[in-house]
PDB file of C-alpha atoms in Angstrom:
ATOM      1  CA  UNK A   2       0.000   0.000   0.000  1.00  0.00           C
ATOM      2  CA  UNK A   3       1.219   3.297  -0.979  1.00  0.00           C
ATOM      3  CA  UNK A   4       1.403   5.407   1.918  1.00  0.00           C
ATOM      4  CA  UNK A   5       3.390   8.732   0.219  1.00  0.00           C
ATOM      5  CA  UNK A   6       0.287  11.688  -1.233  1.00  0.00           C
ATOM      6  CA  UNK A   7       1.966  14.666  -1.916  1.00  0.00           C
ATOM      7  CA  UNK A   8      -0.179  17.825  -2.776  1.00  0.00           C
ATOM      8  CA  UNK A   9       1.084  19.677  -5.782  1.00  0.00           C
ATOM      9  CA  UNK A  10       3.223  22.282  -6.606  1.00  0.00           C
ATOM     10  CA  UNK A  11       0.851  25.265  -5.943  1.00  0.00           C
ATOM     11  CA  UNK A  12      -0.466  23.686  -3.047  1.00  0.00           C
ATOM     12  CA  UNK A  13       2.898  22.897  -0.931  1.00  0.00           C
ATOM     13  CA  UNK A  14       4.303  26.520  -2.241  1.00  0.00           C
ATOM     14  CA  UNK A  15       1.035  28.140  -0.498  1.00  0.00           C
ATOM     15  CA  UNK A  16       1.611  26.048   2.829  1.00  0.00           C
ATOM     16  CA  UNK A  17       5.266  27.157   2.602  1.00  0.00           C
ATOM     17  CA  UNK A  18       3.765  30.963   2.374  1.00  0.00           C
ATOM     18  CA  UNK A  19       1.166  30.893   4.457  1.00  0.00           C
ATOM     19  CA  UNK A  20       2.663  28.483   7.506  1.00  0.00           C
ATOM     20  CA  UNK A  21       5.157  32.135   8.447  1.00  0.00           C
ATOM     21  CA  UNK A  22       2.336  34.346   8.568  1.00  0.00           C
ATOM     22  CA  UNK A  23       0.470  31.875  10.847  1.00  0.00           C
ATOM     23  CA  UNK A  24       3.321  31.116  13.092  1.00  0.00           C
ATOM     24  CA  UNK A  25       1.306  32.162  16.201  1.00  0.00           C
ATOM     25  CA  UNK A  26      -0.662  29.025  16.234  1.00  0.00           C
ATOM     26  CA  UNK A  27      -0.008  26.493  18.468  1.00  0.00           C
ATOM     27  CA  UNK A  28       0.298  22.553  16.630  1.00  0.00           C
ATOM     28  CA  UNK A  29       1.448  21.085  19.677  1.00  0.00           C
ATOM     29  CA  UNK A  30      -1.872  19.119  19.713  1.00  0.00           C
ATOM     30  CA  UNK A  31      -2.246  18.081  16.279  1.00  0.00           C
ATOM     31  CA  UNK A  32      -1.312  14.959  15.442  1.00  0.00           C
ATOM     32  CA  UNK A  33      -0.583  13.318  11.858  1.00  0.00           C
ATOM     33  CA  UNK A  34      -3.272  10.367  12.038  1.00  0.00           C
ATOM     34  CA  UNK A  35      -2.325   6.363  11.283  1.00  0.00           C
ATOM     35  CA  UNK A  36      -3.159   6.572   7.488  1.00  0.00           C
ATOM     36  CA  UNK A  37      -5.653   5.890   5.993  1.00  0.00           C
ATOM     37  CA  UNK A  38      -7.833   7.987   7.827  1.00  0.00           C
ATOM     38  CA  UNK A  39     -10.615  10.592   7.601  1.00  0.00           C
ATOM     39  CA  UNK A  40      -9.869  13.924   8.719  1.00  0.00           C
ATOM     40  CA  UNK A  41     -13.368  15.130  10.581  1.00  0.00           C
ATOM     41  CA  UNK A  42     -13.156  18.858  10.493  1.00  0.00           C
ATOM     42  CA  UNK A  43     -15.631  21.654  12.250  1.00  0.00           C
ATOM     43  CA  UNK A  44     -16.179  23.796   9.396  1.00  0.00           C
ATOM     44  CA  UNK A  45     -16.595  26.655  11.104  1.00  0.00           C
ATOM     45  CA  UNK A  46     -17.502  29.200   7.859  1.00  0.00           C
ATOM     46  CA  UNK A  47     -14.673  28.299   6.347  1.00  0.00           C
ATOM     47  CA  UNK A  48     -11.963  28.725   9.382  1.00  0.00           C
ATOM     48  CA  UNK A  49     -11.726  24.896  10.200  1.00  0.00           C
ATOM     49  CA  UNK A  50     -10.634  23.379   6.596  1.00  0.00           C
ATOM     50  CA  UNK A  51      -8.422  26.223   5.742  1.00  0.00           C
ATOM     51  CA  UNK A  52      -6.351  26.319   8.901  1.00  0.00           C
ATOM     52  CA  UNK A  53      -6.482  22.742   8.633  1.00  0.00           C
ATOM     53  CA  UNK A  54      -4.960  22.227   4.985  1.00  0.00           C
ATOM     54  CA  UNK A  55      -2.306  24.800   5.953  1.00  0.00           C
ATOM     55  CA  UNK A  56      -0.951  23.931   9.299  1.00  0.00           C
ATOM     56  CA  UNK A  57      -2.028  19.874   9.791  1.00  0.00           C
ATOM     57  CA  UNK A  58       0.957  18.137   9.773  1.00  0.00           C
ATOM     58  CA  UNK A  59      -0.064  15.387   6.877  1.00  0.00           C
ATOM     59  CA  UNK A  60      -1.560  15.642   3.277  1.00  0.00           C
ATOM     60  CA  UNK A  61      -4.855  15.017   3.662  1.00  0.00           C
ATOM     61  CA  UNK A  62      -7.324  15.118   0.507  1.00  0.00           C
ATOM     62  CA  UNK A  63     -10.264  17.836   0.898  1.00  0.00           C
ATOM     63  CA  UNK A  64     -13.652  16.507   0.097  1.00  0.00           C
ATOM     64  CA  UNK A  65     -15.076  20.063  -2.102  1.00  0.00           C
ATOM     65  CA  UNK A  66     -18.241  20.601  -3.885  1.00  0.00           C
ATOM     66  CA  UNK A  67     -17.760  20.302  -7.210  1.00  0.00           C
ATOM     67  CA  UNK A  68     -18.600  23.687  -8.316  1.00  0.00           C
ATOM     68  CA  UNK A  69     -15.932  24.879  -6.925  1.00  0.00           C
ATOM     69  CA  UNK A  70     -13.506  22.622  -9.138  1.00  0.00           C
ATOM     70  CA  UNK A  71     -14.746  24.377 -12.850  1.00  0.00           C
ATOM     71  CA  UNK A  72     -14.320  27.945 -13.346  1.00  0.00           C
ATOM     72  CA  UNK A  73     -17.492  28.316 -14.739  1.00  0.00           C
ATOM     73  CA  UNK A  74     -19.592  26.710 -12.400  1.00  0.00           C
ATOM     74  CA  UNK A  75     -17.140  28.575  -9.746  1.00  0.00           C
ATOM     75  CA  UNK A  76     -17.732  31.714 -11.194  1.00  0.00           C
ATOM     76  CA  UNK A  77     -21.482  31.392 -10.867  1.00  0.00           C
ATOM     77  CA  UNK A  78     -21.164  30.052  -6.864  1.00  0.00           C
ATOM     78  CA  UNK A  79     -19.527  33.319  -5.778  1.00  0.00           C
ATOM     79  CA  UNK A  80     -21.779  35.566  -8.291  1.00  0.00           C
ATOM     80  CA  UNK A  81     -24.825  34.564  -7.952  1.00  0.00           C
ATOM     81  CA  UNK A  82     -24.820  32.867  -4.431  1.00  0.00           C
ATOM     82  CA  UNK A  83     -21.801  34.331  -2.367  1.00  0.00           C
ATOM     83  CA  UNK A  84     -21.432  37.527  -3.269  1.00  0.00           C
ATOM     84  CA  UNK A  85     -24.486  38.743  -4.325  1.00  0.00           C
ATOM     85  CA  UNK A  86     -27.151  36.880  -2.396  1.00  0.00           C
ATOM     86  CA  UNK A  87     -25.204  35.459   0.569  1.00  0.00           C
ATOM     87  CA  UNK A  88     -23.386  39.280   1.107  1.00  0.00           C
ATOM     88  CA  UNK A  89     -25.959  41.573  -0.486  1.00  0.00           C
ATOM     89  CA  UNK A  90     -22.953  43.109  -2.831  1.00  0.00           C
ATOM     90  CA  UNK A  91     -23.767  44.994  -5.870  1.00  0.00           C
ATOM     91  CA  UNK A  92     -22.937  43.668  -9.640  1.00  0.00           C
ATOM     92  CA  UNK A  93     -20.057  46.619 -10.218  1.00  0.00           C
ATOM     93  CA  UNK A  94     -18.172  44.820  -7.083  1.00  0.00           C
ATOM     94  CA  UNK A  95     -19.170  41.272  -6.985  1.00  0.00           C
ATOM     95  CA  UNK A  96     -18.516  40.486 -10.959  1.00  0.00           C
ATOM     96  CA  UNK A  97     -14.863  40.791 -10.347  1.00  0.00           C
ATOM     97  CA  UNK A  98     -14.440  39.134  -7.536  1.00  0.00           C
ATOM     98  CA  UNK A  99     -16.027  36.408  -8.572  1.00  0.00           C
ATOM     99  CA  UNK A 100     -13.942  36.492 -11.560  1.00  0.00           C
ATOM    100  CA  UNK A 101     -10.820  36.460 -10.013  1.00  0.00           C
ATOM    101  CA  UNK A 102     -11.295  33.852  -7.730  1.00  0.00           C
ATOM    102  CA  UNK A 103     -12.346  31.359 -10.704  1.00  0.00           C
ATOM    103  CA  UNK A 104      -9.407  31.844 -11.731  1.00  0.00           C
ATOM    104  CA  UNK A 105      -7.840  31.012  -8.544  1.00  0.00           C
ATOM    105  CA  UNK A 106      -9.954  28.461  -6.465  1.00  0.00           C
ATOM    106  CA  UNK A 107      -9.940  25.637  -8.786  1.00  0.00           C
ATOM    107  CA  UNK A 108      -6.716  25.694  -9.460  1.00  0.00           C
ATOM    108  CA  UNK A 109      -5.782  25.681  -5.971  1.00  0.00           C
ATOM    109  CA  UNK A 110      -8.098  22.984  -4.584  1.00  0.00           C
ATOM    110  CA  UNK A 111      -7.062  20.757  -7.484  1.00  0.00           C
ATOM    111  CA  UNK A 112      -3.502  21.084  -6.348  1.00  0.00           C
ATOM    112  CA  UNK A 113      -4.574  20.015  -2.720  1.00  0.00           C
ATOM    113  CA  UNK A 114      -6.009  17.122  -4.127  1.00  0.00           C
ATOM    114  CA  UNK A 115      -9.822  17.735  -4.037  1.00  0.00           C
ATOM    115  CA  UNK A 116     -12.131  15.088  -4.749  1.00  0.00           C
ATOM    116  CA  UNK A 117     -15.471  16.322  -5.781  1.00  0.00           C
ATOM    117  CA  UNK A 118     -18.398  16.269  -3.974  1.00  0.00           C
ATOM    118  CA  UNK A 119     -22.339  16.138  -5.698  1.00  0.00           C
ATOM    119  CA  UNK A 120     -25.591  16.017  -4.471  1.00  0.00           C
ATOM    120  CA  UNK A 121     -27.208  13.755  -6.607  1.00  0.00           C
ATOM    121  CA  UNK A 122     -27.245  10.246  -6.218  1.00  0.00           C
ATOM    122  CA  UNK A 123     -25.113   9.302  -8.582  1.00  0.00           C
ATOM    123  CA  UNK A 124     -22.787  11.318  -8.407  1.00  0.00           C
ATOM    124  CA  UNK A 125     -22.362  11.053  -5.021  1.00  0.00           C
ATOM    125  CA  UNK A 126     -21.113   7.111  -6.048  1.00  0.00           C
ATOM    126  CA  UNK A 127     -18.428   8.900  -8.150  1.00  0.00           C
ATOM    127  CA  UNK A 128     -16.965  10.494  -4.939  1.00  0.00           C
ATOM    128  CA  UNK A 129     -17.547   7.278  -2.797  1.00  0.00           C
ATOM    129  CA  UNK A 130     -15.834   5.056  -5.745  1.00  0.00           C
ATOM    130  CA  UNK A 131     -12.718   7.880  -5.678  1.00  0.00           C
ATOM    131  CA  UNK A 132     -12.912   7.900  -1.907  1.00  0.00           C
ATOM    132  CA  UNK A 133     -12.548   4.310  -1.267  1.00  0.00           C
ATOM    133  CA  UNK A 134      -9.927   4.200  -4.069  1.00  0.00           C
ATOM    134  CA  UNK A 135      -7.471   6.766  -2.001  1.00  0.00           C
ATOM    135  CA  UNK A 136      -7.751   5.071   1.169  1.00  0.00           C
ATOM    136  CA  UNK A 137      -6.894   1.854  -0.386  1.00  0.00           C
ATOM    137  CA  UNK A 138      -4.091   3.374  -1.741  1.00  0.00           C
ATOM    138  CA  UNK A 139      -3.169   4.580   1.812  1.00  0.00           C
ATOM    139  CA  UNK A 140      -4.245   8.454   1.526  1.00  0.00           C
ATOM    140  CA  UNK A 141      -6.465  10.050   3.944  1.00  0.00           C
ATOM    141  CA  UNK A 142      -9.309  12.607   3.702  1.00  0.00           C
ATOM    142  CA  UNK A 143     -10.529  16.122   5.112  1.00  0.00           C
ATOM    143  CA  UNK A 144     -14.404  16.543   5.129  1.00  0.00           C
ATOM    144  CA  UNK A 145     -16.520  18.646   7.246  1.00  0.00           C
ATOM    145  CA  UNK A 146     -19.861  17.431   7.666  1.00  0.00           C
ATOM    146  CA  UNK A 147     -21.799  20.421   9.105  1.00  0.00           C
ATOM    147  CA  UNK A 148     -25.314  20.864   8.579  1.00  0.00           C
ATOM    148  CA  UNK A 149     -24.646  24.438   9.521  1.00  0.00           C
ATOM    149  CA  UNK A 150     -21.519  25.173   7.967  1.00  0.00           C
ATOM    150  CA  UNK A 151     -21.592  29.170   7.618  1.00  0.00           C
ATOM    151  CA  UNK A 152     -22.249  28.997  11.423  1.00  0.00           C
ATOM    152  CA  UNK A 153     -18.822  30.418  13.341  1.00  0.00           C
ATOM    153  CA  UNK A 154     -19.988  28.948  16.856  1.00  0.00           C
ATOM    154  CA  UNK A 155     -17.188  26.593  18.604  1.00  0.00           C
ATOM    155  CA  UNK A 156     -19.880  24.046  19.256  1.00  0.00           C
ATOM    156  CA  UNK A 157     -20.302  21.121  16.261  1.00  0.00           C
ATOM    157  CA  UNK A 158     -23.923  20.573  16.268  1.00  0.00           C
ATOM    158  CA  UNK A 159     -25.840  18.346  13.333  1.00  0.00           C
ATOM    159  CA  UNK A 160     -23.942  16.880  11.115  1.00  0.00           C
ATOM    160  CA  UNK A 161     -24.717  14.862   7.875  1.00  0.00           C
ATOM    161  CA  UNK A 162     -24.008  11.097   8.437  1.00  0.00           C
ATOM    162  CA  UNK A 163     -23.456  10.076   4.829  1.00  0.00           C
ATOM    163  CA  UNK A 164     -19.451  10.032   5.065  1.00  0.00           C
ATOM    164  CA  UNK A 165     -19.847   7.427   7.325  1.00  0.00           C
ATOM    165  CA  UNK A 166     -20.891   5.373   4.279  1.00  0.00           C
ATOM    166  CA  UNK A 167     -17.261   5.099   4.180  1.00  0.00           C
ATOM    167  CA  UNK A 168     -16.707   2.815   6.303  1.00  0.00           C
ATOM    168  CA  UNK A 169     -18.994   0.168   5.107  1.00  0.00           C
ATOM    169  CA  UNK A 170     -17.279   0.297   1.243  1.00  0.00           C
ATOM    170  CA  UNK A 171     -13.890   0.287   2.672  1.00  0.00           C
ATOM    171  CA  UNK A 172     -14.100  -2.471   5.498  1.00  0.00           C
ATOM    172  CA  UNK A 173     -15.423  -4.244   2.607  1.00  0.00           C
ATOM    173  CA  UNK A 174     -11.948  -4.024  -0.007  1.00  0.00           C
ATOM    174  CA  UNK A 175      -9.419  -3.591   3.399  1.00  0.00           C
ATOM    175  CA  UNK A 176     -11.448  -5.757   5.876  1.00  0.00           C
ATOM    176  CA  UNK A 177     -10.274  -3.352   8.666  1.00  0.00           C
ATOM    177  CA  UNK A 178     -12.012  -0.121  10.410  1.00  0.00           C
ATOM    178  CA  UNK A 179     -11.499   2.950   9.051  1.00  0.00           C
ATOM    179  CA  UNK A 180     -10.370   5.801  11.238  1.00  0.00           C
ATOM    180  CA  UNK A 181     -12.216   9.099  11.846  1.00  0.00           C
ATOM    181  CA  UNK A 182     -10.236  11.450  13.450  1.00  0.00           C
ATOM    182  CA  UNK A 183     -11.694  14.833  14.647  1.00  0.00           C
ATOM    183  CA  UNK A 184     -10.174  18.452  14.281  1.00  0.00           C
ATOM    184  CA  UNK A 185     -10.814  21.771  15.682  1.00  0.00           C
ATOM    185  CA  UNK A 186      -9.678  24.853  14.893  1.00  0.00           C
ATOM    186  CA  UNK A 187      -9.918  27.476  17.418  1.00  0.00           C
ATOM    187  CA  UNK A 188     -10.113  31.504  17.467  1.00  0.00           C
ATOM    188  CA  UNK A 189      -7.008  31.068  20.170  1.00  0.00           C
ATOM    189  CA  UNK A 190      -4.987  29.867  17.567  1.00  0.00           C
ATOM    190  CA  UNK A 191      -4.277  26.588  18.349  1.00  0.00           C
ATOM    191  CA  UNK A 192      -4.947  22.961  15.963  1.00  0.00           C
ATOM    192  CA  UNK A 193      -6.161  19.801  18.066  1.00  0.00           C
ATOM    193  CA  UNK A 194      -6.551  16.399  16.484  1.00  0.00           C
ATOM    194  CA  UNK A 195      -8.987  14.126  19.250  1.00  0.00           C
ATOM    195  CA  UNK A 196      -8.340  10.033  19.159  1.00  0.00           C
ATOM    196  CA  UNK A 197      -9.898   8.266  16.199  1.00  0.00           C
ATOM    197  CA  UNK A 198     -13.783   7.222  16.329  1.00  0.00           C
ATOM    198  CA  UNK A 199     -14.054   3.875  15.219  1.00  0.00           C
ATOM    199  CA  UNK A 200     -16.559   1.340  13.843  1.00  0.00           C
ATOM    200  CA  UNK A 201     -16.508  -2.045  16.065  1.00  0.00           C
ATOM    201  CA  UNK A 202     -16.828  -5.758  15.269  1.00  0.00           C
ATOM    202  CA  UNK A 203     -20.004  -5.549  17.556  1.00  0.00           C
ATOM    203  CA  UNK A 204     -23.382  -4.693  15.270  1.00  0.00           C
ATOM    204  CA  UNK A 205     -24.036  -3.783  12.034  1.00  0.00           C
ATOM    205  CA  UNK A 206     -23.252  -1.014  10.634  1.00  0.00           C
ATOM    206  CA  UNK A 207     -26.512   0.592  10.515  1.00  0.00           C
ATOM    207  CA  UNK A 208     -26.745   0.233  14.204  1.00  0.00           C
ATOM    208  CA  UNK A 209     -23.092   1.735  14.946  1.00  0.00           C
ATOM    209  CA  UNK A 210     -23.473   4.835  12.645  1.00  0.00           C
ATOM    210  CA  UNK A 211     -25.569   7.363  14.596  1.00  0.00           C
ATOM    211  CA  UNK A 212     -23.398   6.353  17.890  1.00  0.00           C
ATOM    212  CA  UNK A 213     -20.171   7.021  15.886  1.00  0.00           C
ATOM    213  CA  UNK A 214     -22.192  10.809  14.602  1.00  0.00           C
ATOM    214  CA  UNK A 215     -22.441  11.303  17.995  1.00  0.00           C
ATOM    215  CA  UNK A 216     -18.969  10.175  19.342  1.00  0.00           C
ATOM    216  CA  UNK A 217     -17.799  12.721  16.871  1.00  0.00           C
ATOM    217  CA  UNK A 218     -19.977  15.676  17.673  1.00  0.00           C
ATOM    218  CA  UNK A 219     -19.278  14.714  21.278  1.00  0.00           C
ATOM    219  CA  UNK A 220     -15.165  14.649  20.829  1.00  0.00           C
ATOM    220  CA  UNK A 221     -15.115  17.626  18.524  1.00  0.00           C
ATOM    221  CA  UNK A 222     -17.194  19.617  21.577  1.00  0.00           C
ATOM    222  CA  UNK A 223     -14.418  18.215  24.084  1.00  0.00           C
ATOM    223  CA  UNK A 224     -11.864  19.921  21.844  1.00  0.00           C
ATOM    224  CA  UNK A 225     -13.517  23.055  21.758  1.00  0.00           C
ATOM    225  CA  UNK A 226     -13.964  22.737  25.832  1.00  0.00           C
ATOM    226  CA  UNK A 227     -10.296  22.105  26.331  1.00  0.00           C
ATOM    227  CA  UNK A 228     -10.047  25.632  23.902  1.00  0.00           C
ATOM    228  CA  UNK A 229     -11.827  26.954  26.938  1.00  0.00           C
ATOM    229  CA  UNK A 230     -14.767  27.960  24.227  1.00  0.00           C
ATOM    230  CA  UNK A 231     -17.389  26.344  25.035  1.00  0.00           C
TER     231      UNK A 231
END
């Protein structure tokens, strides 16, 4: 099993930039996980998977939605949706931002990695498929399951439980559990990684899933304690 991912070029010259500026943050407490693993991340509007990409010390592959992997489809997320919906801005303002940064994002995220995330049903068997593949081949994942994901509260509260899918495909090609680590950014500045949740030999999987959801929200909420924010 090949155990070495490397992101690409533009992606390990922007962790080489941006790890100075960020030198204030603590990464005492985070901890490069047993690979494979999956990389459970409190989105926090955006806060948790950035600081995470840049300053986690391992090379984990982001789970994005897809429309932020085209430039078109990019383009029309931050015009019509971000920037002019989501933050009210007017077309003079938000046409060139959104221009420039479908330019940018999908460039970047490919670099990093990204496997694509749909909504549909199918598609969403495309990801799996590509999911499974990359832990077989000994590289781990970064997702953030929030329901709530533009919410900036410490506190994880409902997440989606359809990552946890996961498991099931790849116990079925490895025949071992797979490891879901949790990771919390906080507005102190500092990067914890909590010990892996994992699936058990005891029950199905359908009866181990929502007490695995909950392990997480519950470890990801002890992370944010020992932050002293919550």
């Amino acid at each position: 099993m090949n155990k070495s991912f490397f992101y690409g070029r533009l992606a390990r010259f922007l962790r080489a930039v941006v790890r100075p500026c960020l030198c204030q943050w603590d990464v005492s407490g985070a901890h490069r996980a047993e690979a494979p693993a999956v990389y459970v991340v409190h989105h926090r509007n955006l806060s948790g998977p950035v600081h995470t990409l840049a300053l986690l010390p391992d090379m984990p592959r982001p789970w994005v939605l897809h429309l932020f992997l085209k430039r078109k489809e990019c383009f029309e997320q931050y015009y019509g949706f971000t920037f002019r919906t989501r933050f009210g801005w007017p077309r003079l303002l938000a046409w060139p931002a959104a221009a420039a940064l479908s330019c940018v994002v999908p460039a970047v995220l490919r670099s990093f990695g990204a496997i694509a995330v749909y909504r549909g049903l199918r598609e969403t068997r495309s990801t799996m498929n590509e999911t499974v593949a990359a832990l077989m081949r000994g590289e781990s994942i970064l997702l953030c399951p929030d329901v709530d994901y533009a919410s900036s509260d410490a506190a994880t509260g409902e997440i989606y439980r359809g990552f946890l899918q996961l498991e099931k495909l790849y116990r079925e090609k490895a025949g071992g559990h797979l490891r879901f680590v949790p990771v919390f950014c906080s507005r102190s500045k500092r990067i914890l990684t909590g010990e892996p949740v994992c699936f058990t030999d005891t029950g199905t999987f359908r009866t181990q899933r929502s007490a695995v959801a909950r392990q997480l929200i519950e470890r990801l909420n002890a992370l944010a304690a020992e932050c002293g924010e919550i």
